[in-house]
Amino acid sequence: MNWLTQRKFLAVCLGTVLVSVGVGAQKTMQTNSAGSPTTRRTATANNAVTDTAPIKWLGSKSAPITMEFFSDFECPACRAMFLETLPHLIENYVNTGKLYFVDRYFPLQGHKYSRLATRYADAAARIGKFEPAARALFNRQETWASTANGNGDVDGVVASVLTPAEMAKVRELVRNEPGKLDADIDKDVQLGSGIEYRVMQTPTTLITYKGQTTPIIGYVSYPILKQYLDELLKR
Amino acid sequence: MASTVPWRLPRILLLAGRIILGLILVYAAYAKLKYPWITFAATVSAYQLLPDNAVIFVARTVPWLELVLGVWLLTGLALRWSAAAGTALLGVFFAILVHSYAKGMQIECGCFGPGGDPLTWKRLVLEVALLALGIAVTIGAFARRRAAA
């Protein structure tokens, strides 16, 4: 075998090995089981996740897909996902029993009013008003968020969607029991900080199906998410 | 006949250059392929350059393209074309990164899978270095071919 032929032979061998690496990476991803140490830190065989606050989950726990949404109220991409993607997701996947949705707080330290906004949202959640409060905070993000040079008037934004009696309860919790609210928030933050894939930015969405968890970093539109979820459900 | 190419890479530098470039492309492909396509799709989507169907197409194909180009570079076969193709791909990535950085977008690069470095000037400097390496390897491959002719 002359030198050129040897070189080609080695090149083909190397190419085969490396393409196998790529295929192997895909296979590893697809066949990872619930028992593997590289998958969920809290999931059981049916994708059950830790519930830090049942009032922030939607759908049936027996749904085949679980989606955890780590978000920050000051985050513009979180806003886009909450207002544009999640409504369709809830209508077409949560309400039809295909997906179990869990909202997770993840206020980023660099966002000045994020922790305060999260406290208000959690206080509203404790009186059963999480959704309207969260929607108001995201809808009017540009008025209060530091990321939009807002004025920090989280109280005014939440008050605009609650009754005076409800708002009084929320204010009572925020002003007199912030520790209780922070405990709720910190549970979610710790969950996001202690998993195989650490949450480093928001939004981070973790989709778990048959024991395998896929991280999605950043905003993803409903059509793209839909295609992926439909592919999962066909497996 | 004297070469008309202004300079020529020594053979050892050309070898090192294409191996480094090839390994980087293979690693970049692996870092993306170990997650489902939607993970990379979210990164592509963050650049706000393509419609949804194109995002899905890019997310499904680019990692494999990186893998093929990386392997091709490592084999050294038809080096002129593998180096040119790899450099062209890096050039496209660099243009996109510069465009996004100029717009002040607060996103992660996505170059080596999710959870990577944010898009900062340091990342751009690294990408320039990578692109320069690709260009050097391409020129060297063409120069070597011309010298051998």
Coordinates of C-alpha atoms in Angstrom, one line a residue:
Chain A
M1 CA 0.0 0.0 0.0
N2 CA 1.7 3.3 -1.1
W3 CA 1.7 6.4 1.0
L4 CA -1.3 8.1 -0.8
T5 CA -3.4 5.0 -0.4
Q6 CA -2.5 4.7 3.2
R7 CA -3.4 8.3 3.7
K8 CA -6.8 7.9 2.1
F9 CA -7.4 4.7 4.2
L10 CA -6.6 6.5 7.4
A11 CA -8.7 9.5 6.3
V12 CA -11.7 7.2 5.7
C13 CA -11.2 5.5 9.1
L14 CA -10.9 8.8 10.9
G15 CA -14.0 10.1 9.1
T16 CA -16.0 7.0 10.0
V17 CA -15.0 7.4 13.7
L18 CA -15.9 11.0 13.9
V19 CA -19.2 10.7 12.1
S20 CA -19.9 7.9 14.5
V21 CA -19.3 10.4 17.3
G22 CA -22.0 12.6 15.9
V23 CA -24.4 9.7 15.5
G24 CA -23.5 8.5 19.0
A25 CA -24.2 11.9 20.5
Q26 CA -27.7 11.7 18.9
K27 CA -28.3 8.2 20.1
T28 CA -27.2 9.0 23.6
M29 CA -29.6 11.9 23.7
Q30 CA -32.5 9.9 22.4
T31 CA -32.1 6.8 24.6
N32 CA -31.2 8.3 27.9
S33 CA -33.4 6.6 30.5
A34 CA -34.9 7.8 33.7
G35 CA -32.4 5.8 35.6
S36 CA -29.4 7.5 34.0
P37 CA -27.5 9.9 36.3
T38 CA -27.4 12.5 33.5
T39 CA -31.2 13.0 33.5
R40 CA -33.7 14.5 35.8
R41 CA -32.6 15.3 39.3
T42 CA -36.1 15.0 40.8
A43 CA -38.1 13.2 38.1
T44 CA -39.7 9.9 38.6
A45 CA -40.4 7.5 35.8
N46 CA -43.5 9.5 34.8
N47 CA -41.7 12.9 34.7
A48 CA -43.0 14.1 38.1
V49 CA -41.2 17.2 39.3
T50 CA -40.9 19.0 42.6
D51 CA -43.9 21.2 43.2
T52 CA -42.8 24.2 45.1
A53 CA -46.2 25.9 44.8
P54 CA -49.1 23.9 43.3
I55 CA -50.8 27.2 42.4
K56 CA -48.2 27.7 39.8
W57 CA -48.8 24.6 37.8
L58 CA -51.3 23.8 35.1
G59 CA -52.7 20.6 33.8
S60 CA -52.5 17.0 34.7
K61 CA -49.5 15.5 36.5
S62 CA -50.0 12.3 34.4
A63 CA -49.5 14.2 31.2
P64 CA -46.7 12.6 29.1
I65 CA -44.7 15.8 28.8
T66 CA -43.6 18.1 31.6
M67 CA -42.5 21.6 31.0
E68 CA -40.8 23.8 33.6
F69 CA -40.6 27.5 32.8
F70 CA -37.9 29.4 34.6
S71 CA -38.5 33.1 34.1
D72 CA -37.8 36.6 35.4
F73 CA -40.5 39.3 35.3
E74 CA -38.0 41.9 34.0
C75 CA -36.8 39.7 31.2
P76 CA -38.1 40.8 27.8
A77 CA -37.7 37.4 26.2
C78 CA -39.7 35.9 29.2
R79 CA -42.4 38.5 28.5
A80 CA -42.6 37.4 24.8
M81 CA -42.8 33.8 25.7
F82 CA -45.4 34.3 28.4
L83 CA -47.6 36.5 26.3
E84 CA -47.1 34.9 22.8
T85 CA -46.2 31.2 23.2
L86 CA -47.7 30.1 26.5
P87 CA -51.4 30.9 25.7
H88 CA -51.3 28.6 22.6
L89 CA -49.4 26.0 24.5
I90 CA -52.0 26.0 27.3
E91 CA -54.9 25.8 24.9
N92 CA -53.5 23.1 22.8
Y93 CA -51.3 21.0 25.1
V94 CA -52.1 21.7 28.7
N95 CA -55.9 21.7 28.3
T96 CA -55.8 18.5 26.2
G97 CA -53.8 16.6 28.8
K98 CA -50.6 16.4 26.8
L99 CA -48.5 18.7 28.9
Y100 CA -48.1 19.5 32.5
F101 CA -46.8 23.0 33.0
V102 CA -44.9 24.3 36.0
D103 CA -43.9 27.9 36.4
R104 CA -40.7 28.6 38.2
Y105 CA -39.5 31.9 39.6
F106 CA -35.9 32.8 38.6
P107 CA -35.3 36.5 39.3
L108 CA -31.9 37.5 38.0
Q109 CA -29.6 39.3 40.4
G110 CA -28.8 42.0 37.9
H111 CA -32.4 43.1 37.5
K112 CA -33.2 45.8 40.1
Y113 CA -36.9 45.2 40.6
S114 CA -37.1 41.6 39.7
R115 CA -37.1 40.2 43.2
L116 CA -39.8 42.7 44.2
A117 CA -42.0 41.8 41.2
T118 CA -41.6 38.2 42.0
R119 CA -42.7 38.8 45.6
Y120 CA -45.8 40.5 44.4
A121 CA -46.5 37.7 42.0
D122 CA -46.0 35.1 44.7
A123 CA -48.2 37.0 47.1
A124 CA -50.9 37.1 44.4
A125 CA -50.4 33.4 43.8
R126 CA -51.1 32.8 47.5
I127 CA -54.5 34.3 47.1
G128 CA -55.1 32.5 43.8
K129 CA -54.4 35.5 41.6
F130 CA -51.0 34.5 40.1
E131 CA -52.1 34.5 36.4
P132 CA -53.6 38.0 36.3
A133 CA -50.7 39.5 38.4
A134 CA -48.1 37.8 36.2
R135 CA -49.9 38.9 33.0
A136 CA -50.1 42.5 34.2
L137 CA -46.4 42.5 35.2
F138 CA -45.4 41.2 31.8
N139 CA -47.9 43.3 29.8
R140 CA -46.7 46.5 31.4
Q141 CA -43.1 45.5 31.8
E142 CA -41.9 48.6 30.0
T143 CA -43.4 50.9 32.7
W144 CA -41.8 49.4 35.8
A145 CA -38.8 47.2 34.8
S146 CA -35.3 48.4 35.1
T147 CA -34.5 46.7 31.8
A148 CA -36.8 49.2 30.2
N149 CA -35.7 52.1 32.4
G150 CA -39.0 51.8 34.2
N151 CA -40.1 53.4 37.4
G152 CA -40.2 50.3 39.6
D153 CA -43.9 50.8 40.4
V154 CA -44.7 47.1 40.7
D155 CA -47.4 47.8 43.3
G156 CA -49.3 50.0 40.9
V157 CA -49.2 47.5 38.1
V158 CA -50.5 44.6 40.2
A159 CA -53.1 46.8 41.9
S160 CA -54.5 47.6 38.4
V161 CA -55.7 44.0 38.0
L162 CA -56.8 43.1 41.5
T163 CA -59.7 44.3 43.7
P164 CA -58.9 46.6 46.6
A165 CA -59.5 43.7 49.0
E166 CA -57.2 41.4 47.1
M167 CA -54.5 44.0 46.8
A168 CA -54.7 44.7 50.5
K169 CA -53.9 41.0 51.2
V170 CA -51.0 41.1 48.7
R171 CA -49.5 44.2 50.2
E172 CA -49.8 42.7 53.7
L173 CA -47.8 39.7 52.5
V174 CA -45.2 41.7 50.7
R175 CA -44.6 44.2 53.4
N176 CA -45.0 42.1 56.5
E177 CA -44.0 38.6 55.4
P178 CA -41.3 39.0 52.7
G179 CA -39.4 36.1 54.2
K180 CA -42.2 33.7 53.5
L181 CA -42.3 34.9 49.8
D182 CA -38.6 34.8 49.5
A183 CA -38.6 31.2 50.7
D184 CA -41.0 30.3 47.8
I185 CA -38.8 32.1 45.3
D186 CA -35.6 30.6 46.6
K187 CA -37.0 27.1 46.3
D188 CA -37.4 27.6 42.6
V189 CA -34.0 29.3 42.3
Q190 CA -32.3 26.4 44.1
L191 CA -34.1 23.9 41.8
G192 CA -32.8 25.8 38.8
S193 CA -29.3 26.0 40.2
G194 CA -28.9 22.4 41.2
I195 CA -29.7 20.4 38.2
E196 CA -27.5 18.8 35.6
Y197 CA -28.1 21.7 33.3
R198 CA -27.9 24.8 35.4
V199 CA -30.3 27.7 34.7
M200 CA -28.0 30.5 33.7
Q201 CA -30.4 32.9 32.0
T202 CA -34.1 33.4 31.4
P203 CA -36.2 32.1 30.0
T204 CA -35.0 28.6 30.4
T205 CA -37.6 25.9 29.6
L206 CA -37.0 22.3 30.6
I207 CA -39.0 19.8 28.7
T208 CA -39.1 16.3 30.2
Y209 CA -40.5 13.3 28.2
K210 CA -40.0 9.7 29.2
G211 CA -37.4 10.6 31.7
Q212 CA -35.2 12.7 29.3
T213 CA -34.9 16.4 29.9
T214 CA -34.2 18.9 27.1
P215 CA -33.1 22.5 27.9
I216 CA -34.4 25.3 25.8
I217 CA -32.6 28.6 26.4
G218 CA -34.3 31.8 25.4
Y219 CA -37.5 32.6 23.6
V220 CA -39.0 30.0 21.3
S221 CA -42.1 30.6 19.2
Y222 CA -45.2 28.5 19.5
P223 CA -44.8 27.0 15.9
I224 CA -41.3 25.8 16.7
L225 CA -42.3 24.4 20.1
K226 CA -45.3 22.8 18.6
Q227 CA -43.3 20.9 16.0
Y228 CA -41.0 19.6 18.7
L229 CA -43.7 18.6 21.1
D230 CA -45.6 16.8 18.3
E231 CA -42.5 14.9 17.4
L232 CA -42.1 13.8 21.0
L233 CA -45.6 12.6 21.3
K234 CA -45.2 10.5 18.2
R235 CA -42.4 8.5 19.7
Chain B
M1 CA 8.1 28.7 -12.1
A2 CA 7.9 31.3 -9.3
S3 CA 4.7 31.2 -7.3
T4 CA 2.4 34.2 -7.7
V5 CA 0.9 33.7 -4.2
P6 CA 2.4 36.4 -1.9
W7 CA 3.4 34.0 0.8
R8 CA 3.3 30.3 1.7
L9 CA 2.6 28.5 4.9
P10 CA 5.1 26.0 6.0
R11 CA 3.7 22.5 5.7
I12 CA 3.6 21.9 9.5
L13 CA 1.6 25.1 10.1
L14 CA -0.9 24.1 7.5
L15 CA -1.3 20.7 9.1
A16 CA -1.7 22.2 12.6
G17 CA -4.2 24.8 11.2
R18 CA -6.5 22.4 9.5
I19 CA -6.4 20.0 12.5
I20 CA -7.3 22.8 14.9
L21 CA -10.0 24.1 12.7
G22 CA -11.4 20.6 12.1
L23 CA -11.4 19.7 15.8
I24 CA -13.2 22.9 16.7
L25 CA -15.9 22.3 14.1
V26 CA -16.3 18.7 15.2
Y27 CA -16.6 19.8 18.8
A28 CA -19.1 22.5 17.9
A29 CA -21.2 19.9 16.1
Y30 CA -21.0 17.5 19.0
A31 CA -22.0 20.2 21.5
K32 CA -25.1 20.8 19.5
L33 CA -26.0 17.3 18.5
K34 CA -26.0 16.0 22.0
Y35 CA -29.3 17.9 22.5
P36 CA -32.4 17.7 20.5
W37 CA -32.7 20.2 17.6
I38 CA -35.0 22.5 19.5
T39 CA -32.2 23.5 21.9
F40 CA -30.2 24.9 19.0
A41 CA -33.4 26.2 17.3
A42 CA -34.0 28.5 20.4
T43 CA -30.5 29.9 20.0
V44 CA -31.0 30.5 16.2
S45 CA -34.3 32.1 16.9
A46 CA -32.8 34.5 19.4
Y47 CA -30.9 36.2 16.6
Q48 CA -34.2 37.2 15.1
L49 CA -33.0 36.8 11.5
L50 CA -35.1 33.9 10.1
P51 CA -38.7 32.9 10.0
D52 CA -39.7 29.8 12.0
N53 CA -39.5 27.3 9.2
A54 CA -36.0 28.5 8.3
V55 CA -35.0 28.3 12.0
I56 CA -36.1 24.7 12.2
F57 CA -34.2 23.9 9.0
V58 CA -31.0 25.6 10.2
A59 CA -31.3 23.9 13.6
R60 CA -31.6 20.5 12.0
T61 CA -28.9 20.8 9.4
V62 CA -26.1 23.2 10.6
P63 CA -24.7 20.9 13.3
W64 CA -24.4 18.1 10.7
L65 CA -22.8 20.4 8.3
E66 CA -20.3 21.4 10.9
L67 CA -19.5 17.8 11.6
V68 CA -19.0 16.9 8.0
L69 CA -16.8 19.9 7.4
G70 CA -14.8 19.2 10.5
V71 CA -14.2 15.6 9.6
W72 CA -13.4 16.6 6.0
L73 CA -10.8 19.1 7.2
L74 CA -9.3 16.5 9.5
T75 CA -8.9 14.0 6.7
G76 CA -7.0 16.5 4.7
L77 CA -8.6 15.3 1.5
A78 CA -9.4 18.0 -1.1
L79 CA -8.1 20.5 1.5
R80 CA -8.7 23.5 -0.7
W81 CA -12.4 22.9 -0.9
S82 CA -12.9 21.7 2.7
A83 CA -11.0 24.7 4.0
A84 CA -12.9 27.1 1.7
A85 CA -16.2 25.6 2.8
G86 CA -15.3 25.7 6.5
T87 CA -14.1 29.2 6.2
A88 CA -17.2 30.3 4.4
L89 CA -19.3 28.8 7.2
L90 CA -17.3 30.6 9.8
G91 CA -17.6 33.8 7.8
V92 CA -21.4 33.5 7.9
F93 CA -21.4 32.9 11.6
F94 CA -19.1 35.9 12.2
A95 CA -21.3 38.2 10.1
I96 CA -24.3 37.1 12.1
L97 CA -22.5 37.7 15.4
V98 CA -21.3 41.1 14.4
H99 CA -24.8 42.1 13.3
S100 CA -26.3 41.0 16.5
Y101 CA -23.6 42.6 18.6
A102 CA -24.0 45.9 16.8
K103 CA -27.7 45.8 17.6
G104 CA -26.9 45.3 21.3
M105 CA -28.7 42.0 21.5
Q106 CA -28.3 40.3 24.9
I107 CA -28.1 36.7 23.8
E108 CA -25.8 33.8 24.1
C109 CA -23.6 32.9 21.2
G110 CA -24.8 29.3 20.9
C111 CA -21.5 28.4 19.2
F112 CA -20.8 25.4 21.3
G113 CA -24.3 24.4 22.5
P114 CA -26.6 25.9 25.1
G115 CA -25.5 27.6 28.3
G116 CA -22.5 29.1 26.6
D117 CA -20.8 32.5 26.8
P118 CA -22.9 35.6 26.2
L119 CA -22.3 37.6 23.0
T120 CA -19.5 40.0 24.0
W121 CA -16.6 41.7 22.3
K122 CA -14.4 38.9 23.7
R123 CA -16.5 36.3 21.8
L124 CA -16.1 38.4 18.6
V125 CA -12.3 38.5 19.1
L126 CA -12.3 34.7 19.3
E127 CA -14.4 34.4 16.2
V128 CA -12.1 36.7 14.3
A129 CA -9.2 34.5 15.3
L130 CA -11.0 31.5 14.2
L131 CA -12.0 33.1 10.9
A132 CA -8.4 34.2 10.4
L133 CA -7.2 30.7 10.9
G134 CA -9.7 29.4 8.4
I135 CA -8.6 32.0 5.8
A136 CA -4.9 31.1 6.5
V137 CA -5.6 27.4 6.0
T138 CA -7.5 28.1 2.8
I139 CA -4.8 30.3 1.4
G140 CA -2.1 27.8 2.4
A141 CA -4.0 24.9 0.8
F142 CA -4.3 26.8 -2.5
A143 CA -0.7 27.9 -2.3
R144 CA 0.5 24.3 -1.7
R145 CA -1.6 23.0 -4.6
R146 CA -0.2 25.7 -6.9
A147 CA 3.4 24.9 -5.8
A148 CA 2.8 21.2 -6.4
A149 CA 1.4 21.9 -9.9

